[in-house]
Structures are given as structure tokens and as C-alpha cells.
Short mmCIF file of C-alpha atoms and ligand atoms in Angstrom, two decimals:
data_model
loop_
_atom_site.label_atom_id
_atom_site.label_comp_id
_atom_site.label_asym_id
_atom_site.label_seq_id
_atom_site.Cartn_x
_atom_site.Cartn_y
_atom_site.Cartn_z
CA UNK A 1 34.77 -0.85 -1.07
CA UNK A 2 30.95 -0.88 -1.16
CA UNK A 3 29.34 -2.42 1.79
CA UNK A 4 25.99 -3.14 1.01
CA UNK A 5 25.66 -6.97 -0.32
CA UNK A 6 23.00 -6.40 -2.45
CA UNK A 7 24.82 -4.23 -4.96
CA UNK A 8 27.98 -6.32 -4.71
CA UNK A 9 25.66 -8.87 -6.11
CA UNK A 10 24.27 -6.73 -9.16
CA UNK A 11 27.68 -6.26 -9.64
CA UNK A 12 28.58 -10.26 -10.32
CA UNK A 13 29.95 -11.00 -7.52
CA UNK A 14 28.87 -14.44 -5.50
CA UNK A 15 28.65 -13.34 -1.78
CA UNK A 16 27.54 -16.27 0.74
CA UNK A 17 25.61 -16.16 2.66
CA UNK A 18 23.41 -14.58 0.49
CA UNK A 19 21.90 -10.75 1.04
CA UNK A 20 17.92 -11.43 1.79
CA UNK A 21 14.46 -9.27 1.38
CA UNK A 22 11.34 -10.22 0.50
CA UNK A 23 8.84 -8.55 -1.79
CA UNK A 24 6.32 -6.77 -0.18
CA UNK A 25 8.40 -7.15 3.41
CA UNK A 26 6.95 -3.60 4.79
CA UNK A 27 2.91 -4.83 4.99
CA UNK A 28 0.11 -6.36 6.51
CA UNK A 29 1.37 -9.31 8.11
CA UNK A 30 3.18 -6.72 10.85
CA UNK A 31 0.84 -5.01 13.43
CA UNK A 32 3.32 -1.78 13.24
CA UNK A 33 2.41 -1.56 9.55
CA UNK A 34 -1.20 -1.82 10.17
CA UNK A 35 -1.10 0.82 12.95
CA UNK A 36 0.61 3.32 10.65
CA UNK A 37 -1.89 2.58 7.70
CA UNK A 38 -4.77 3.33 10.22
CA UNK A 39 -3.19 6.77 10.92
CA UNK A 40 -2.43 7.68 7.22
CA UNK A 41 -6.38 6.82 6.41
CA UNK A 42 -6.64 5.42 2.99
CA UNK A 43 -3.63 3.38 1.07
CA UNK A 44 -2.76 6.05 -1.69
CA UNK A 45 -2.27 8.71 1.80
CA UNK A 46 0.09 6.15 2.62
CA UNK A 47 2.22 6.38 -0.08
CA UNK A 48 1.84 9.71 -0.48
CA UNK A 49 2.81 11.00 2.94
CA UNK A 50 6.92 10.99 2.95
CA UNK A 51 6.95 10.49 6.83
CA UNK A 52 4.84 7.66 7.32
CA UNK A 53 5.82 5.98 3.90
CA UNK A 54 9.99 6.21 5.15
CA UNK A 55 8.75 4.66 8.45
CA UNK A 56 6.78 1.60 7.22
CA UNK A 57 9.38 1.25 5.01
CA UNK A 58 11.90 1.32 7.83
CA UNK A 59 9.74 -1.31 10.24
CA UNK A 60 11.11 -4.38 8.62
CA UNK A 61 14.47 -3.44 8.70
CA UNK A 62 14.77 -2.30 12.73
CA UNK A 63 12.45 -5.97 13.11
CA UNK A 64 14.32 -7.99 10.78
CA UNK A 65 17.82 -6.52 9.55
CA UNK A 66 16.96 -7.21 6.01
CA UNK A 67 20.20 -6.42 3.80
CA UNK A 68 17.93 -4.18 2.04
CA UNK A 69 14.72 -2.02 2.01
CA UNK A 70 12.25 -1.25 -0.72
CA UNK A 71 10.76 1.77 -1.00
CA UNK A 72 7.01 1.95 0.35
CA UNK A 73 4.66 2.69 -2.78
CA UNK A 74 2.58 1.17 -5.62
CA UNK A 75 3.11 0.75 -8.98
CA UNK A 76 -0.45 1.90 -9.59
CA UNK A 77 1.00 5.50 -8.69
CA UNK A 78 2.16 6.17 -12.33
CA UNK A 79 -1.85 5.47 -13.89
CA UNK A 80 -2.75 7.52 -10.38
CA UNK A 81 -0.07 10.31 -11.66
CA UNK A 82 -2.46 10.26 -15.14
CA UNK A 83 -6.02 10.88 -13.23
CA UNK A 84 -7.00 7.42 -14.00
CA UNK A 85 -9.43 7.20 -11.09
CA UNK A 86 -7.65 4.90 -8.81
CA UNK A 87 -9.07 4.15 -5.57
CA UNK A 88 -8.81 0.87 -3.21
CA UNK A 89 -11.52 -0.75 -1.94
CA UNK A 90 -11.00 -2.71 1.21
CA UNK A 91 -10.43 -5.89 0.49
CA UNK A 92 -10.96 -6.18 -3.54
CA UNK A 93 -8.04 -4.53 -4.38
CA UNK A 94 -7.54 -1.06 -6.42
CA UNK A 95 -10.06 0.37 -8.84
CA UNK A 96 -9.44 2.01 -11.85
CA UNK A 97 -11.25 4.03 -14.68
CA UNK A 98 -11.02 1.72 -17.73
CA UNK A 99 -9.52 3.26 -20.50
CA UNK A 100 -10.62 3.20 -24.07
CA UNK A 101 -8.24 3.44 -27.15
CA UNK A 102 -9.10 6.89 -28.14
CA UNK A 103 -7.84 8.35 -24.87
CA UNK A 104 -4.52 6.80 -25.20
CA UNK A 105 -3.38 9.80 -27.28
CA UNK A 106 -4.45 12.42 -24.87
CA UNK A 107 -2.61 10.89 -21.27
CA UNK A 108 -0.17 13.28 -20.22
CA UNK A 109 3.07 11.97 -19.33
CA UNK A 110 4.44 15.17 -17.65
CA UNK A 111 1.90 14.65 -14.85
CA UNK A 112 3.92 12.64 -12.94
CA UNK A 113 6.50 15.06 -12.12
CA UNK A 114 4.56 16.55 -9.70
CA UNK A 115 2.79 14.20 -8.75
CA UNK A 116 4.99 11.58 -7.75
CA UNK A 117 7.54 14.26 -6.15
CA UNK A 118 6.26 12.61 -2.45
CA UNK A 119 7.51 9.59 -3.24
CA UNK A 120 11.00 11.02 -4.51
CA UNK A 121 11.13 12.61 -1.19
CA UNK A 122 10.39 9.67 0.61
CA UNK A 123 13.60 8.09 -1.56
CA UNK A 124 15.59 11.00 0.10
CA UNK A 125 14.70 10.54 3.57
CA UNK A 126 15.33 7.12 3.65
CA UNK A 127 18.82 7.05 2.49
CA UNK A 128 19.68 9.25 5.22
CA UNK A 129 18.04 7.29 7.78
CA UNK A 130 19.10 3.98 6.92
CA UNK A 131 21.79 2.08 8.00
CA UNK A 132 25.28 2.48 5.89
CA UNK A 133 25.14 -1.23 5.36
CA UNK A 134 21.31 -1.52 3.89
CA UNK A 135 20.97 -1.20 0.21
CA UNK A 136 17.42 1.14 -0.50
CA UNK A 137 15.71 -0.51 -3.90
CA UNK A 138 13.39 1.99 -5.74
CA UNK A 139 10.70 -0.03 -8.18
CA UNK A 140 7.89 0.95 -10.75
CA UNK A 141 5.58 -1.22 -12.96
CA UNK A 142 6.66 -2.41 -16.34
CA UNK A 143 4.68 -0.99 -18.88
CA UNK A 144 2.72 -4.25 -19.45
CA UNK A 145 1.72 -4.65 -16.02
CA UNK A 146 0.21 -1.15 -15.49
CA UNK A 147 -1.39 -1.49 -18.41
CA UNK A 148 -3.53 -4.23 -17.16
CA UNK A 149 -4.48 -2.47 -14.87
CA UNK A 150 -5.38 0.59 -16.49
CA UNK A 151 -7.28 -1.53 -19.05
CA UNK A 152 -8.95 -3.85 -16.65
CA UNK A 153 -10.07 -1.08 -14.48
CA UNK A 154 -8.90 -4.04 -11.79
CA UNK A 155 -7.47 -6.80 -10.94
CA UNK A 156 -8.51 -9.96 -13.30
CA UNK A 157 -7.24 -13.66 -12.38
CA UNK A 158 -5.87 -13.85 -16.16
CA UNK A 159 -5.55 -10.53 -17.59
CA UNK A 160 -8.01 -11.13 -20.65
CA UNK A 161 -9.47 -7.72 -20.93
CA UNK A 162 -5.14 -6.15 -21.56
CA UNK A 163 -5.08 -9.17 -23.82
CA UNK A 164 -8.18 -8.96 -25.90
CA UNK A 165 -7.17 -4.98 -26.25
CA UNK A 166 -4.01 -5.90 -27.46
CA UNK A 167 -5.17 -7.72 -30.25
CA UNK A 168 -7.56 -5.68 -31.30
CA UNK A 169 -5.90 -2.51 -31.00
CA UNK A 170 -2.13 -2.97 -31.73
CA UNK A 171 -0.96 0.28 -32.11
CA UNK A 172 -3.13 1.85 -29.12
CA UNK A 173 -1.40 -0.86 -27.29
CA UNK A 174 2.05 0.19 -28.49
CA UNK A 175 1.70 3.86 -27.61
CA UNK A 176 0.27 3.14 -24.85
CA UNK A 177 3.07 1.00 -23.84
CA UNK A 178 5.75 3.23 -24.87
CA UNK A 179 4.62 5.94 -23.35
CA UNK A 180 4.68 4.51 -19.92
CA UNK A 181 7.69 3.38 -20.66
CA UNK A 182 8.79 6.87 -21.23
CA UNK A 183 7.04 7.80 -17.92
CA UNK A 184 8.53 5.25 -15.79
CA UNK A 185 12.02 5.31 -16.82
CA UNK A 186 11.86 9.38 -15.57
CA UNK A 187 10.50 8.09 -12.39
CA UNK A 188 13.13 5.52 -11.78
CA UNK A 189 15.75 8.07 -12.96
CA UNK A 190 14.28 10.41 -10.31
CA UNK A 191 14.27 7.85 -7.53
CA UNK A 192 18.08 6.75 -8.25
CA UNK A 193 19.11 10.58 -8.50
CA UNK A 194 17.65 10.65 -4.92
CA UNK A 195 19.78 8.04 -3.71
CA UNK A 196 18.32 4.58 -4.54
CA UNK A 197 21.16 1.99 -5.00
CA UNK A 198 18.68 -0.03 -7.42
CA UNK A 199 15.58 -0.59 -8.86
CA UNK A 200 13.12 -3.25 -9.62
CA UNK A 201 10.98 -3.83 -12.31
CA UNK A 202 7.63 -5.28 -11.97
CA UNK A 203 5.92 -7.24 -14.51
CA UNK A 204 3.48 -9.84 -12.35
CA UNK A 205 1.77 -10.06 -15.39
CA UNK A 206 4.48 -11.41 -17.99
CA UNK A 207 3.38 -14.90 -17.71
CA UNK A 208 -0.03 -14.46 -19.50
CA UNK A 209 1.64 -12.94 -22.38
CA UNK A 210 2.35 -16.42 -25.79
CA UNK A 211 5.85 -15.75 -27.07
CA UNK A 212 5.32 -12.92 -29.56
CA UNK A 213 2.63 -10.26 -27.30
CA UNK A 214 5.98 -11.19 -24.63
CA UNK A 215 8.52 -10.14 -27.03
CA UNK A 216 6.46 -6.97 -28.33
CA UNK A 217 5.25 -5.99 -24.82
CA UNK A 218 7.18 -7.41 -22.06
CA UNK A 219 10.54 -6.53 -23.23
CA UNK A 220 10.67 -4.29 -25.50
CA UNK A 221 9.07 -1.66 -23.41
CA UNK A 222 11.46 -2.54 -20.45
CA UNK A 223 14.53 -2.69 -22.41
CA UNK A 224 13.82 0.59 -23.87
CA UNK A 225 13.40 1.79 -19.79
CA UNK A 226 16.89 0.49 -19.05
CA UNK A 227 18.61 2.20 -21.91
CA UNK A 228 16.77 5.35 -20.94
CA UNK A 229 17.60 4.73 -17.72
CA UNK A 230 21.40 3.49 -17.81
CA UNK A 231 21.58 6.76 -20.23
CA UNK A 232 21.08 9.21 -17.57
CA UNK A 233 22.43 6.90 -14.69
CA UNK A 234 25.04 5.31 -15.90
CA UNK A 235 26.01 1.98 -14.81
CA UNK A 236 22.65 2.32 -12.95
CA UNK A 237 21.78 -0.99 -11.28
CA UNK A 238 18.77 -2.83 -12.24
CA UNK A 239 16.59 -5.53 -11.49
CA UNK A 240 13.92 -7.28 -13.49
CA UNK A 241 11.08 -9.34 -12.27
CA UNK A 242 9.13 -11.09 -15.00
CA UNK A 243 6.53 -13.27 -13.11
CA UNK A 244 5.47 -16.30 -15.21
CA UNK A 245 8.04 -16.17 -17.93
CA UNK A 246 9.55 -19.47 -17.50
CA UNK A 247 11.46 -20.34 -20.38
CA UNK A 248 11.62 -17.20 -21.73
CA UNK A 249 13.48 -15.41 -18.87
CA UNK A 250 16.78 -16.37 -21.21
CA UNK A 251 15.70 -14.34 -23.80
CA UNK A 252 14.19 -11.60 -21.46
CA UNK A 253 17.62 -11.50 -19.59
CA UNK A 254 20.03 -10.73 -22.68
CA UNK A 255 17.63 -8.23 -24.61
CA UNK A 256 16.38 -6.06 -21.99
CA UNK A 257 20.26 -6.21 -20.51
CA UNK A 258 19.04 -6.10 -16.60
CA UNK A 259 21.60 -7.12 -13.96
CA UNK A 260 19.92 -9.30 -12.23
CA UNK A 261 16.70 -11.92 -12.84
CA UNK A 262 13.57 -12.23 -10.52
CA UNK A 263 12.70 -15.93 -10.36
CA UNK A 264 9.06 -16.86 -9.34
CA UNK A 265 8.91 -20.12 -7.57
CA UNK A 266 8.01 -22.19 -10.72
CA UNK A 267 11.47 -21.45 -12.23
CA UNK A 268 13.64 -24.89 -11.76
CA UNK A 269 17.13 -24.65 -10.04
CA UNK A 270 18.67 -26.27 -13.57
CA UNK A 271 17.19 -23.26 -15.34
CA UNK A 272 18.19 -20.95 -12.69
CA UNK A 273 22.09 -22.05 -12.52
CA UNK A 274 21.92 -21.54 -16.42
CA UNK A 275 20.82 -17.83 -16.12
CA UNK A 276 23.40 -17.29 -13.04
CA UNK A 277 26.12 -17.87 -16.00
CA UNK A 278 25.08 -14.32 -17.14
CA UNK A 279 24.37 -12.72 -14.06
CA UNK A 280 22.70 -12.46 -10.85
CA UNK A 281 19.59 -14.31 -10.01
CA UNK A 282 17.11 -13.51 -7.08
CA UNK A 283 14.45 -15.75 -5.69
CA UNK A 284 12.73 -18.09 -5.59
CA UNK A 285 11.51 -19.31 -2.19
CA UNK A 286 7.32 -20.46 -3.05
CA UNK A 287 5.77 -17.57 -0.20
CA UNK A 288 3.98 -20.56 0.98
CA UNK A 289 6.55 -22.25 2.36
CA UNK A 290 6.91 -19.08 4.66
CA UNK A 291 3.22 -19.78 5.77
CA UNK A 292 3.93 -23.71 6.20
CA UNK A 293 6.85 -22.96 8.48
CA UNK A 294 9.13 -26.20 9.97
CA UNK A 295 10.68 -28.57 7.51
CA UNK A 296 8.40 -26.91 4.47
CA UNK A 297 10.46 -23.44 4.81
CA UNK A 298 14.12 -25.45 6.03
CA UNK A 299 13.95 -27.75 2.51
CA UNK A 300 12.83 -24.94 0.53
CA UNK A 301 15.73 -22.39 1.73
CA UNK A 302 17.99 -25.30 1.48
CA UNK A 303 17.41 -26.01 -1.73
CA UNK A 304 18.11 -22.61 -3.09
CA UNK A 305 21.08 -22.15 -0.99
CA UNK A 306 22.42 -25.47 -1.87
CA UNK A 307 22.34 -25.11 -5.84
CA UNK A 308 22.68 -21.34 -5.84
CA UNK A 309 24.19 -20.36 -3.32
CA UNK A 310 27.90 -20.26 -4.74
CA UNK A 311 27.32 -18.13 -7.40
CA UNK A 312 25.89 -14.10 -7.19
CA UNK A 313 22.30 -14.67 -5.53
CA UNK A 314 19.87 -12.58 -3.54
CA UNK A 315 17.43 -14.58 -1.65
CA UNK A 316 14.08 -13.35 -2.07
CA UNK A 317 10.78 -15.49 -2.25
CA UNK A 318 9.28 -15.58 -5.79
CA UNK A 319 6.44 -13.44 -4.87
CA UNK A 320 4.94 -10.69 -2.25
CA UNK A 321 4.91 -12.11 1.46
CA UNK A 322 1.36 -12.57 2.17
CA UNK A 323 -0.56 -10.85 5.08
CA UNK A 324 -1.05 -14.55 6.71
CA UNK A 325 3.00 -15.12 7.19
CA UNK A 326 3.65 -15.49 10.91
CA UNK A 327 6.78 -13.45 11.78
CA UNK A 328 8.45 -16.48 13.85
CA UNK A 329 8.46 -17.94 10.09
CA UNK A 330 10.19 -14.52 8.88
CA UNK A 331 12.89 -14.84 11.82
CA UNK A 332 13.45 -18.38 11.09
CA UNK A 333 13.96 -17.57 7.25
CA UNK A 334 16.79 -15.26 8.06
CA UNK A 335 18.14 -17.19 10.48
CA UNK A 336 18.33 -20.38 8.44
CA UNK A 337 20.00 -18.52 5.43
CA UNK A 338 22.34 -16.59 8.16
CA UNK A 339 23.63 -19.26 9.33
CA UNK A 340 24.20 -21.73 6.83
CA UNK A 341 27.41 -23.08 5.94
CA UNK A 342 28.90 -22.29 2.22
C1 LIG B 1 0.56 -5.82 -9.07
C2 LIG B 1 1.19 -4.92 -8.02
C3 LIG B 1 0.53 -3.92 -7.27
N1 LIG B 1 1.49 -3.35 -6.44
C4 LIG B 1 2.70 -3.95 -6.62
C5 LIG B 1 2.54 -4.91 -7.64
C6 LIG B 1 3.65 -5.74 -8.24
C7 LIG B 1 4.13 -6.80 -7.35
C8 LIG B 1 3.14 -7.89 -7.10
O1 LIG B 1 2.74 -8.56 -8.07
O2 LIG B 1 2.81 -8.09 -5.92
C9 LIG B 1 3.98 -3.62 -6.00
C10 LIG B 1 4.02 -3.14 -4.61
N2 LIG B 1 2.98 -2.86 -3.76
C11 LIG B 1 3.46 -2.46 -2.56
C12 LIG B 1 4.87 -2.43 -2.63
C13 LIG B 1 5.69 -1.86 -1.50
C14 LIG B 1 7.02 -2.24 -1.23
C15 LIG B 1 7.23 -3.62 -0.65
O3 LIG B 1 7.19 -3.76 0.60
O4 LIG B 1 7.48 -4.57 -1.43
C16 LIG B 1 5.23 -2.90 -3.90
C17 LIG B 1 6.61 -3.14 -4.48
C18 LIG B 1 2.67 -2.09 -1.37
C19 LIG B 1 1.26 -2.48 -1.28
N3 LIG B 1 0.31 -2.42 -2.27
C20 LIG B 1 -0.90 -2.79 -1.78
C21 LIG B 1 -0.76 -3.13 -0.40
C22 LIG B 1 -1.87 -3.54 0.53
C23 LIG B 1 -2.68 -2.31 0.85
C24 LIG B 1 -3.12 -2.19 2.25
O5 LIG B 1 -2.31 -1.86 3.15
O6 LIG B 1 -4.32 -2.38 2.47
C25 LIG B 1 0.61 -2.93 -0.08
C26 LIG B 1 1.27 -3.09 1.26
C27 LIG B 1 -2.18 -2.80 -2.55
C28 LIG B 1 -2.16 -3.34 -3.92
N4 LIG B 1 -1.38 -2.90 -4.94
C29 LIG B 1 -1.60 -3.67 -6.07
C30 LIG B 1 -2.59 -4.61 -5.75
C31 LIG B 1 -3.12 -5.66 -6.72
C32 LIG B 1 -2.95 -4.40 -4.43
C33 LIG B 1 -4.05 -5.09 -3.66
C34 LIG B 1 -3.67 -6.45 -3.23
C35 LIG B 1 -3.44 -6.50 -1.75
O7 LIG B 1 -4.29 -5.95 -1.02
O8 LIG B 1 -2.47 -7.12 -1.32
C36 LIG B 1 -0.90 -3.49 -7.35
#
């Protein structure tokens, strides 16, 4: 029978209570994580550095017994994997060359197998060092979300620059799109191979997308990943996170054919018991309740436990922890789910 939660989940089942992680749980809000990043040096070092990346990744489980651990690494490593310039400048974020349409055509793809062979070992390592019990999720950036980036040259507050480029330059966009689809599906394929019970797709971005730039480049892209995927891993469990797509996480749910939905903390519980019908659901805790602490965190988890919680859920919160979240708040999180009543 297979004892980690998590995957019972993706696999339909309602388990109660509910398995729990949090994006972005290995970071700066825990002084163990910010004494490792000062050894590696710089972020990308981080990453790339198979020790150090298996241990921060392991810090929140020993701490916190989360039912599962995420693989430490960026989804900026696949643009890093094409030479695209990235850097990280403390405290503004990462830094990219901007790319223009003509140099679309000329990225090469086949980069990233060496490049991102680090991270695959870190994959490795860390299913032998976890716990039988703790599921290990692998990620990557949907295609529209590294795009942004690679467009932007940075972070923006609404993505206009990916946007504007879009529209202007359709079928740069589309190869573009496609061929980090291509590049990312490989990856995952390589990180599950290595012993990654799941993965998670990333698209922060979705929600600045109007309905037809979200059916042309938030899922087709990603369903194309999970048939490439699912073709070389089959039965290959996956989970997609599509931040901002509020009403059309239905639609995003059936065509790209992932197993389970990432709910940000906008989605409504009515909305969210509809898409449980088809599937798991994980979410949706606002990370700001984490901050608040007291009642603000005990009505929040209640909430999701109480209109979720009999049917396949992972708790998670509907975005990254943030480096301000006490860790009494973290402990009382997991404590509140663990010990609720079904
Ligand atoms: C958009 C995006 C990025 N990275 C990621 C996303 C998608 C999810 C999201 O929307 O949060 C995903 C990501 N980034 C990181 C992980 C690690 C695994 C985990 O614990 O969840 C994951 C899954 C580590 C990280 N990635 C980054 C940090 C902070 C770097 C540091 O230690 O200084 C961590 C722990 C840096 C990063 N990386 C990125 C940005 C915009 C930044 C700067 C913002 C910030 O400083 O918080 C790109």
C-alpha cells in the first residue's frame, strides 16, 4: 500500500486529516536556511550545489514533519540553462537578459541537459535521505510564466511587457512557448526518473492572461507538458498551479488533464468543492493569515478543513510562505490541521 498521503491524494482518494506543505516551506523565514545560503554564496550556487540544495530542502521537514518536501530550486533555472543572463540582486529579485523575437529561433533546448544535471542529482539524494513516509515533489515553470520572465528581463507587478509581446508577435510567442514546453517536460521527466513522486507546475502568472492569451498560452503549453510527460512516465502524478485563474481553473483542470488543482486564496470554497468532483484540490490558506497568527490562521484553516476536508485535499496556502512568517505560526498551522476532528 503506498504510504505517503500526498500521492494517495493525487490518486482520488479523501484522506483526513489532510497531508500539509507549503510553497516555498525551505526559505528565508528559517535562520538554518539563511545560514546555508550564506555558505553557498549567491542563490543560483544554491541550487546548484546538490549537498546544500538536499539539506535546505530537508530543514523543514526534520523542523516541521511536513507530509512532503519540494525540491530546493528555481524555475528561472530552465532560461538560466539557455544563457539568458540571470543573476539576483539582493533584494529586487532575479535579472534577466531581455529577449527579442529574432532570438527565439536560435535558444537551444538541449542545454539543459547538462546543465540542470545538479539539480537531478539533488532529486536523487533526497529520496534516499528522506523519510519512507514523505512524498519528494519535483516542480518547473509553465511555459507562460518563464516567459515573463525571460521577456521582462524581471519581475513586473502585471506582466505587461510578456503581454504586449504576445500581441505583437504571436508566433514568436508560440515557439517560444512550445519550446519550453518541450524543455520542461524533459526536465520533469528527468526529475521523476530520479525518484520524485510528483511534480508541480508553476504558472504565478496565469491570472494576467483575458480568456483567449489563457487558453493559447496557459494551457495549451502545459497540457502538451503532461502528455509528454505521462508519455514517458506513465501514470506520472501531476500537479498544476494556475495563480489567478479563477473561473477558469474548470476549464484549465479538464484540458490540461492534471491530477490535482492549486487554489490561490481568492478561489471560493463553492468553486473549490465543484472542482474536488473531478479531482484533488490543494490550497488555499491566504499566506497572511500565517503572518496574522491567533484566530486569523484558526478561522482560515477551519474553513478549508470544514468544507474540504472530506473529500481528496492537500492543505497548502495559496501562495509562497513569506520570509516575515513566525515559525510558532508554522507549528500552530500543523498542529491545528493535525488535530482536527473529521
Ligand atoms: C515566480 C517564481 C520564482 N521562483 C518560483 C516561482 C513560482 C512560485 C511563486 O510564484 O512563488 C518557484 C520557487 N522558488 C523557490 C522554490 C523552492 C522550493 C520551495 O521551497 O517551494 C520554488 C518552488 C526558491 C526560491 N527562489 C527565490 C528564493 C529567495 C532567494 C534567497 O534566498 O535570497 C527562494 C527561497 C528567489 C526568486 N525566484 C523567483 C523570484 C521572483 C524570486 C525573488 C523573490 C524573493 O526573493 O522571494 C522566481
Amino acid at each position: 500500500m503506498q504510504t505517503r498521503k500526498l500521492v494517495r491524494v493525487l490518486e482520488g482518494e479523501s484522506v483526513f486529516p489532510p497531508p500539509v506543505w507549503l510553497m516555498r516551506q525551505a526559505g528565508r523565514y528559517l535562520p538554518e536556511y539563511r545560514a546555508t545560503r550564506e555558505k553557498a554564496g549567491g542563490f543560483l550556487d544554491l541550487c546548484y550545489n546538490p549537498d546544500l540544495a538536499t539539506e535546505v530542502t530537508l530543514q523543514p521537514i526534520r523542523r516541521f514533519g511536513f507530509d512532503a518536501a519540494i525540491l530546493f530550486s528555481d524555475i528561472l533555472v530552465i532560461p538560466d540553462a539557455l544563457d539568458r543572463g540571470l543573476h539576483f540582486v539582493q533584494g529586487e529579485g532575479p535579472k534577466l537578459t531581455p529577449i527579442r523575437p529574432d532570438e527565439i529561433a536560435h535558444l537551444d533546448p538541449s542545454r539543459g541537459e547538462t546543465h540542470l544535471a545538479p539539480v537531478i542529482a539533488t532529486v536523487g539524494r533526497l529520496r534516499q535521505e528522506l523519510p519512507d513516509e514523505t512524498a519528494l515533489i519535483g516542480f518547473c515553470g509553465a511555459p507562460w510564466t518563464v516567459a515573463t520572465y525571460m521577456i521582462a528581463g524581471h519581475g513586473t507587478p502585471d506582466q505587461a511587457p510578456a503581454r504586449l509581446f504576445a500581441y505583437r508577435h504571436p508566433a514568436e510567442m508560440e515557439t517560444l512557448l512550445f519550446m519550453l514546453a518541450e524543455m520542461s517536460a524533459d526536465y520533469l521527466i528527468r526529475q521523476l526518473q530520479a525518484g520524485a513522486d510528483c511534480v508541480q507546475i508553476f504558472d504565478s502568472w496565469a491570472g494576467v492572461l483575458d480568456e483567449a492569451s489563457f487558453e493559447a498560452y496557459a494551457v495549451r503549453p502545459v497540457a502538451r507538458m503532461v502528455e509528454k510527460v505521462r508519455t514517458a512516465v506513465p501514470g506520472a502524478k501531476i500537479i498544476g498551479f494556475a495563480k489567478g485563474a479563477g473561473t477558469l481553473l474548470n476549464t484549465y483542470r479538464q484540458k490540461t488533464a492534471i491530477d490535482a488543482v492549486g487554489l490561490d486564496w481568492s478561489v471560493p470554497v463553492s468553486q473549490a468543492k465543484e472542482l474536488q468532483k473531478a479531482g484533488a484540490v490543494q490550497g488555499n490558506l491566504d499566506p497572511l493569515r500565517l503572518i496574522a497568527g491567533g484566530k486569523a490562521l484558526e478561522d482560515g484553516v477551519d474553513r478549508i478543513l470544514e468544507n474540504l476536508g472530506d473529500g481528496p485535499l492537500i492543505f497548502n496556502l495559496g501562495h509562497g510562505i513569506t520570509p516575515e512568517a513566525p515559525i510558532a505560526h508554522v507549528e500552530a498551522l500543523l498542529n491545528r490541521i493535525r488535530t482536527a476532528k473529521a
